[in-house]
Structure formats: C-alpha cells, structure tokens
C-alpha positions as a Markdown table, in Angstrom:
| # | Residue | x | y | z |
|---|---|---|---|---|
| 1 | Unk | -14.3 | 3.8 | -8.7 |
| 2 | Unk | -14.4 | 1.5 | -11.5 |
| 3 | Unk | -12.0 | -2.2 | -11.5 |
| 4 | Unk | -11.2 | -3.5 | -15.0 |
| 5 | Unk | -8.4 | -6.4 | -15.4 |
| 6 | Unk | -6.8 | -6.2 | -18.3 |
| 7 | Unk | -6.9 | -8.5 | -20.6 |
| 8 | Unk | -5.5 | -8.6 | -24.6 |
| 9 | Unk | -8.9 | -8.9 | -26.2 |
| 10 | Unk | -9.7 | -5.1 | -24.4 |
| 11 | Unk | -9.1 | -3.3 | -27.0 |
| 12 | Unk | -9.8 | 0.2 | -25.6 |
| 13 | Unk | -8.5 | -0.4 | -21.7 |
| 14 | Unk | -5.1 | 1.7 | -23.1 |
| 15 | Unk | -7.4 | 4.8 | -24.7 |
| 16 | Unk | -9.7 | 4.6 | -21.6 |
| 17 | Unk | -7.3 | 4.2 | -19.3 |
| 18 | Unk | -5.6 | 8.0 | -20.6 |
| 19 | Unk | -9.3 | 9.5 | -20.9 |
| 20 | Unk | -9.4 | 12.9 | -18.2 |
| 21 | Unk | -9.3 | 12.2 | -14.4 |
| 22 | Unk | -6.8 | 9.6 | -12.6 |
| 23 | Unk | -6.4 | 5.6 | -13.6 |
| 24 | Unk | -4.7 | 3.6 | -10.9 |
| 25 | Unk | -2.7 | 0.4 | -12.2 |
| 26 | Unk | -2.2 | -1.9 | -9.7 |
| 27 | Unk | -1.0 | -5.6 | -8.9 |
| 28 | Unk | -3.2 | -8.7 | -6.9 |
| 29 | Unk | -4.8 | -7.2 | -3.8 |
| 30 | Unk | -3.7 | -9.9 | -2.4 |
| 31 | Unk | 0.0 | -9.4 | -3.3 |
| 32 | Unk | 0.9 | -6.1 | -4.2 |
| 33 | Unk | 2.0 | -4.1 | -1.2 |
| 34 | Unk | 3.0 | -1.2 | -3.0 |
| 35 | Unk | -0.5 | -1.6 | -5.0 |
| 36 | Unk | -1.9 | -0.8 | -1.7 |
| 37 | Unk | -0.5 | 2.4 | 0.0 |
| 38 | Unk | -1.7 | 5.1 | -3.0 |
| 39 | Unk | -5.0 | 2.3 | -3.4 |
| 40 | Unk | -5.8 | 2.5 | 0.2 |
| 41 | Unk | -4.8 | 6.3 | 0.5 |
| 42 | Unk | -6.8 | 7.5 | -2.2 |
| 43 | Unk | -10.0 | 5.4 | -1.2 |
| 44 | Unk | -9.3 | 7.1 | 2.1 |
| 45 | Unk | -9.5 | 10.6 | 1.1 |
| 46 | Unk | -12.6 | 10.4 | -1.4 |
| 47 | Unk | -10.3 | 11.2 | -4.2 |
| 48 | Unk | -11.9 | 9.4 | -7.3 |
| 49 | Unk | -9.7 | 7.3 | -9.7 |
| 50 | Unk | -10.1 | 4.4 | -12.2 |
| 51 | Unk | -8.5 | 0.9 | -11.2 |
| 52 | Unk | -7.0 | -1.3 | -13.9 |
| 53 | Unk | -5.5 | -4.3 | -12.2 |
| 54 | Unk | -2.9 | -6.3 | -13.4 |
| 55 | Unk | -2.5 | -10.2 | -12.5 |
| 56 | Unk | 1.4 | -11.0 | -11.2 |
| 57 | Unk | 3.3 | -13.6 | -12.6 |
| 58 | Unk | 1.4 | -14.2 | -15.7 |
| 59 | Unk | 3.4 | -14.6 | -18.4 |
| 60 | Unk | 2.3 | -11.5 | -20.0 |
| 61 | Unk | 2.1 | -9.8 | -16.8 |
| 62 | Unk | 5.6 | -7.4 | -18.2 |
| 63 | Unk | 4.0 | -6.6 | -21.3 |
| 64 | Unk | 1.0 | -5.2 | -19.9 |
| 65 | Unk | 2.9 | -3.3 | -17.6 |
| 66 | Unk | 5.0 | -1.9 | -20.1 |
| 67 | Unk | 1.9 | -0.7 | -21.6 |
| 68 | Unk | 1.7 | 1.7 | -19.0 |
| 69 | Unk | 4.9 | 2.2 | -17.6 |
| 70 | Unk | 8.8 | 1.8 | -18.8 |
| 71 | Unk | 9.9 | 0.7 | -14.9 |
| 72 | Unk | 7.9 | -2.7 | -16.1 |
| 73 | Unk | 6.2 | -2.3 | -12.2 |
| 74 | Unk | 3.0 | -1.4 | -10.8 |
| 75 | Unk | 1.5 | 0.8 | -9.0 |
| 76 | Unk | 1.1 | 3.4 | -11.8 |
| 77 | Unk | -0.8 | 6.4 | -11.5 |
| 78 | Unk | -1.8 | 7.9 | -15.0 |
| 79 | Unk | -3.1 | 11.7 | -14.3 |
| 80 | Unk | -4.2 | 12.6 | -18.3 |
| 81 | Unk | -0.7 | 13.0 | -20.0 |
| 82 | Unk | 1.1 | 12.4 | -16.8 |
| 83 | Unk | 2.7 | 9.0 | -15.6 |
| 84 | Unk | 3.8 | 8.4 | -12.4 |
| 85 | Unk | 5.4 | 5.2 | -11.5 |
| 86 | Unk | 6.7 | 5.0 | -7.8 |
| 87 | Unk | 4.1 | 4.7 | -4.9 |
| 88 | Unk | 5.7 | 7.4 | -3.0 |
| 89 | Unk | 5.6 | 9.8 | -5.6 |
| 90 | Unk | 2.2 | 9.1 | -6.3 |
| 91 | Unk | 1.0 | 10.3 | -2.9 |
| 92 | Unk | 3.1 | 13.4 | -2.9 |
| 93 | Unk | 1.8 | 14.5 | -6.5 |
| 94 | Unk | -1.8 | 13.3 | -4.5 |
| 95 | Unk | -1.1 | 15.9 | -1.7 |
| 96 | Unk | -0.1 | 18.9 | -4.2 |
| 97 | Unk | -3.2 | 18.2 | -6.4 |
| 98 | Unk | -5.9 | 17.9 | -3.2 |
| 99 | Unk | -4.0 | 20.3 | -0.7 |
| 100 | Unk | -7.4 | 20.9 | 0.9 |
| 101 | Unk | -7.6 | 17.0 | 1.7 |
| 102 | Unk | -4.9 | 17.5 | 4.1 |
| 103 | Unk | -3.0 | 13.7 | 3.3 |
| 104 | Unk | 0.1 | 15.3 | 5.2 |
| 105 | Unk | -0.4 | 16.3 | 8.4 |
| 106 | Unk | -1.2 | 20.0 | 9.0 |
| 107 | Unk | 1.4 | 20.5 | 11.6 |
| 108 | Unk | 4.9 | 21.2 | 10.9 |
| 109 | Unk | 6.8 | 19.0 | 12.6 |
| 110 | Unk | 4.3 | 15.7 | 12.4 |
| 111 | Unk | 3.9 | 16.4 | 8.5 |
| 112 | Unk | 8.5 | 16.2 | 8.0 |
| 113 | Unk | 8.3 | 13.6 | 10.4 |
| 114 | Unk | 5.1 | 11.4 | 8.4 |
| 115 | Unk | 7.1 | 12.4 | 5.4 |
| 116 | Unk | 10.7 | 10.6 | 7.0 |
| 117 | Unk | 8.9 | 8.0 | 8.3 |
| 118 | Unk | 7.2 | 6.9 | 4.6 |
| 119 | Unk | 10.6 | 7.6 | 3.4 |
| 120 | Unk | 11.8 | 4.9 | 5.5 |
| 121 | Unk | 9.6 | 2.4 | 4.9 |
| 122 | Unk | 9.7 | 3.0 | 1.2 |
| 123 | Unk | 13.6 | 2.5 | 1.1 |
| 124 | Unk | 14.3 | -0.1 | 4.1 |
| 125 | Unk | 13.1 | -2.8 | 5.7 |
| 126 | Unk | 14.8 | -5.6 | 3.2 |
| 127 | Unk | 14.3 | -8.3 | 5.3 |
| 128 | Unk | 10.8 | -7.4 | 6.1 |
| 129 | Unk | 9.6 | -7.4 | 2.5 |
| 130 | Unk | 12.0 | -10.9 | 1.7 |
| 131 | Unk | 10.9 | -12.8 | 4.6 |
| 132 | Unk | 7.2 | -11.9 | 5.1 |
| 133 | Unk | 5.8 | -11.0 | 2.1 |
| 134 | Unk | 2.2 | -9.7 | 2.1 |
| 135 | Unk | 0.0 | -12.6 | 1.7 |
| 136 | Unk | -3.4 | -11.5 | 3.4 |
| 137 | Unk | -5.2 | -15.1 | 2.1 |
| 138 | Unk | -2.5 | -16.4 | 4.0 |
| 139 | Unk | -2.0 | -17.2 | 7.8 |
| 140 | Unk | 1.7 | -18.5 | 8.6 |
| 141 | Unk | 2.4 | -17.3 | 12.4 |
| 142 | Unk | 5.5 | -17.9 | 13.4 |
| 143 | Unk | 7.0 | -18.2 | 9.9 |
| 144 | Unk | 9.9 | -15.8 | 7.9 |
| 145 | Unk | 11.9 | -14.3 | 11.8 |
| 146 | Unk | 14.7 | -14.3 | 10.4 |
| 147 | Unk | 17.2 | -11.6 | 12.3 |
| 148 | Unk | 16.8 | -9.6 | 9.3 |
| 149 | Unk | 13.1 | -9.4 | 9.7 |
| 150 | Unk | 12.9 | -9.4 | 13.1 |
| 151 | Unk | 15.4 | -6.3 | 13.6 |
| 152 | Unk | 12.8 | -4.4 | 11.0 |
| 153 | Unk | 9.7 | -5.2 | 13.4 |
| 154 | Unk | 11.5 | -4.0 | 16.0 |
| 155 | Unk | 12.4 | -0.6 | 14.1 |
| 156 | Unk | 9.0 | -0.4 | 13.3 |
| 157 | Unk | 7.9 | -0.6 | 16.8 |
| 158 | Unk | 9.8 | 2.1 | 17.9 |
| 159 | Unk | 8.7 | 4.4 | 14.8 |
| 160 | Unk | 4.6 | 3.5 | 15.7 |
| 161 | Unk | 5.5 | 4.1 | 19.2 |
| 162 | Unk | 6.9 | 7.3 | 18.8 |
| 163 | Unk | 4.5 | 8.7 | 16.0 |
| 164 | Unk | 1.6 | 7.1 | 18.5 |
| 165 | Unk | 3.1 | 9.2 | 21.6 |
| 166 | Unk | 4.2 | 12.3 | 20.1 |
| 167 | Unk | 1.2 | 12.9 | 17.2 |
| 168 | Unk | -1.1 | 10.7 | 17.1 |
| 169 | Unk | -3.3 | 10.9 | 20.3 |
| 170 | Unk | -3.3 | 6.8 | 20.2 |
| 171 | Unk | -5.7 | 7.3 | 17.2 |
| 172 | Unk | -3.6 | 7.2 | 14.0 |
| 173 | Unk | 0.3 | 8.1 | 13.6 |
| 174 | Unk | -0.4 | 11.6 | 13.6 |
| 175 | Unk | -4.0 | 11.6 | 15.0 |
| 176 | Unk | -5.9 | 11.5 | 11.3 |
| 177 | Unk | -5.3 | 8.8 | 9.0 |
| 178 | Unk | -2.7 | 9.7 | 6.4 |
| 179 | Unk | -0.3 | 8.6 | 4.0 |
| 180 | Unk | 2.2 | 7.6 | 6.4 |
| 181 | Unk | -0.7 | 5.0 | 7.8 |
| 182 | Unk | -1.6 | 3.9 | 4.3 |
| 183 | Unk | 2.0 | 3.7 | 3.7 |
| 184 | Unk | 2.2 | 1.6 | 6.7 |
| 185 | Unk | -1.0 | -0.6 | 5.8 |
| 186 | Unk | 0.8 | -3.4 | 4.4 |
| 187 | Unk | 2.9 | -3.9 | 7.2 |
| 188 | Unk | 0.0 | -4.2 | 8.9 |
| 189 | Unk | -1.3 | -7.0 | 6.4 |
| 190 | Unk | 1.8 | -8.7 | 7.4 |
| 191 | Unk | 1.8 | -8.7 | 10.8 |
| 192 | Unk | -1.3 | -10.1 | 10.5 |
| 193 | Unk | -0.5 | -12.9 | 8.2 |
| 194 | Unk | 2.6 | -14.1 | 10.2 |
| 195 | Unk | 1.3 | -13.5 | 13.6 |
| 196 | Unk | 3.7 | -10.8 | 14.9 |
| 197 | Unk | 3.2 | -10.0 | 18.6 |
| 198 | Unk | 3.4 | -6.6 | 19.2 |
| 199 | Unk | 3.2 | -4.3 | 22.4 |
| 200 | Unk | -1.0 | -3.5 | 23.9 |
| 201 | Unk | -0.6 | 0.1 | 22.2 |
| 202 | Unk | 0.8 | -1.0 | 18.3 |
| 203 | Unk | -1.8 | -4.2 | 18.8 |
| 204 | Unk | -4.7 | -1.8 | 19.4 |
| 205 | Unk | -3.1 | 0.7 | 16.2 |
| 206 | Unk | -3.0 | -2.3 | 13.7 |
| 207 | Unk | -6.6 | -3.4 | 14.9 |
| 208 | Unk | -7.5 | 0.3 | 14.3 |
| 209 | Unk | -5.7 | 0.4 | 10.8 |
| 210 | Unk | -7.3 | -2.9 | 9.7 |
| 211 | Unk | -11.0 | -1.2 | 10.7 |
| 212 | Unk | -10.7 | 1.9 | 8.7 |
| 213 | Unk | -12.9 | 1.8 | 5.3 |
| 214 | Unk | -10.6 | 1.8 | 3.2 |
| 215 | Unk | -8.5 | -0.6 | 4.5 |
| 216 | Unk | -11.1 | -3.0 | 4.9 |
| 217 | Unk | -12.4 | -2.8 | 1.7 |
| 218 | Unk | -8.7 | -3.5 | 0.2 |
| 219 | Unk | -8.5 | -6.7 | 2.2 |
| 220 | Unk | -12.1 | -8.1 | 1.2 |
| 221 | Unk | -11.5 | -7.5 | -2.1 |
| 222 | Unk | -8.1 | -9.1 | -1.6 |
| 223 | Unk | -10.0 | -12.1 | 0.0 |
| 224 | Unk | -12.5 | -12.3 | -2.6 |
| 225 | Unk | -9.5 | -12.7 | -5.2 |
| 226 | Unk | -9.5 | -15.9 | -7.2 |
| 227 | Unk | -6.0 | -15.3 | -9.1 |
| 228 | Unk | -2.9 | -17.1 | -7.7 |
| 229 | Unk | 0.2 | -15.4 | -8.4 |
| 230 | Unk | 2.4 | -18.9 | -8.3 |
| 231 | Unk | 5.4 | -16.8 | -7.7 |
| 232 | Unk | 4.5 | -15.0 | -4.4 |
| 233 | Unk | 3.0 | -17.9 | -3.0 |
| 234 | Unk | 6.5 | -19.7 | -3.9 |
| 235 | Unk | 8.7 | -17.5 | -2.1 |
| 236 | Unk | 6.5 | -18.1 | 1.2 |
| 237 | Unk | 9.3 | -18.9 | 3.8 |
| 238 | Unk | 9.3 | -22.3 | 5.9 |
C-alpha cells in the first residue's frame, strides 16, 4: 500500500489516483472515523489499495475533495471508473468483489445480524459522534457523558454483548474479524480516548480490537501524525 497527501503542486495524484486497481481517499488518521472502518477493513483482509490522504480543515481541504468526490467527504473509494463515496457502501462493494475473503460472516444469521449491526452504527449514535469525537492523540477520561452519549455506550454495550454471546466465541463479534469490527474500530478509539468503563468481557473485546494488525497499524500511524486539524481539536467537549 502506498500513502501520498495531496498537495496542489502534484500534478499527477488525480491521473494516478484513477490508474487500474483501488485508491482509498481518506481524512487525518487521527480524525477521520469514517476514514478508518473501510482503511482498517481492507488492511485486514490483504486486499491491496492506494491511500491518498487528505488533511481536514485546511482551507483547501473541500476542493481537493471535490476532486474526487461531489459529497465534498472522505472516505472515497475509487475502483478504475467507479466512485464510491459512503464507508458502508465501500465495504459491501468490498465483500462482492473478494467473496472468497469472507468480510461477512459465512453464517446466515451472524452475516444479516453484522450487516444490522454496521447499519446501526453507520446511521445512529448522534451523541456519540458529537460528544466524543475520535481523537486517538488525545486522552480526555471523563469528558463529553452527556445523556446523549452515555445512552449510545450503553446501546453499544448490549449490541457487543449480544454479538460476543451469540457469534463471536468471546473472540471477535462474530468469531473472525469482520466489517462489523472494523466498522466498530472507532468506537473503540473512543472509548479509549475518553476512558469509558465497560463490563470485563467488552474491556477484554476493545483490548482485542486495539491488538489486531490492522488496527494497530491505523493508530501508529495516527500517532505519528504531525497535522492538526484545528477544527476537531476545537469541538473537544469540556
């Protein structure tokens, strides 16, 4: 996998970036949540792709985006003549192009449940992503339980718990690592950043989830960032 930021002087980034095989535009590692779930899931399942990585809150940062995509957000996928712009619909179109990677689960009933449960999490959990944003430089325990947030981590809870119990053999969700972990790897990130307490089992899951390659290697690369996105910091709750 090869990183380029973009940058106006780089000239050939856009023509490169369309060349055969898959180019991943993404945000800050240290930021970008939604950066993260296809990132982490595609570094997961060996499935090769370019990264081009965008700085937030630059003052350019929309323009380059647009570059790429008219939804003026990131992640993009670009798959040769194909764009696709939303994080969930980027693993999907990932499952249906590497069937024998298996980034569902096999099973029936774990794979509509994985598919509900990234469903969720990719349409809910307001306060979660307003109140404790990912910020894995950062370490704020204690900070951003508001009720809204604090109801989400307890909805969480009981979907781990229940994935945990009926799938995943207190390994992953549903036993392997799959989307619906990488989709959950953020909320890992922020659990961790705001020192969310959680019960022995979903402690020992996010411990598990922070250890897997390519998790790790999203958050060193996060830490090794030197870009501040003034912005994200900003909104850090008191």
């Amino acid at each position: 996998m090869q990183t380029t930021i973009l940058d106006p002087s780089l000239t050939q980034t856009l023509a490169a970036a369309r060349e055969p095989g898959l180019t991943l535009i993404i945000g800050n590692k240290n930021y970008s949540s939604w950066s993260m779930r296809p990132w982490v899931a595609m570094t997961a399942f060996g499935i090769p792709f370019q990264e081009v990585r965008v700085l937030l809150d630059q003052s350019d940062t929309a323009t380059k985006i647009a570059e790429y995509s008219a939804c003026g957000r990131v992640p993009v996928l670009l798959a040769g003549e194909i764009t696709i712009w939303d994080s969930l619909a980027i693993c999907e179109y990932l499952a249906e192009q590497f069937p024998d990677k298996h980034l569902w689960p096999q099973d029936v009933a774990a794979r509509a449940m994985a598919r509900c449960v990234c469903a969720e999490m990719h349409s809910g959990f307001a306060g979660l992503r307003t109140d404790m944003s990912m910020n894995i430089k950062a370490k704020l325990p204690g900070r951003g339980r508001t009720a809204a947030a604090q109801a989400d981590i307890g909805r969480i809870s009981e979907i781990w718990e229940e994935c945990l119990s009926r799938f995943g053999h207190h390994q992953f969700l549903f036993g392997d690592f799959s989307i619906a972990d990488a989709y959950f790897a953020p909320v890992v990130m922020r659990f961790r950043t705001y020192g969310v307490r959680l019960a022995p089992a979903l402690n020992a899951y996010c411990e598990r989830v922070q250890a897997h390659p390519a998790v790790a290697r999203w958050i060193t690369e996060a830490l090794a960032e030197t870009e501040v996105a003034a912005r994200h910091d900003a909104e850090l709750p008191d």
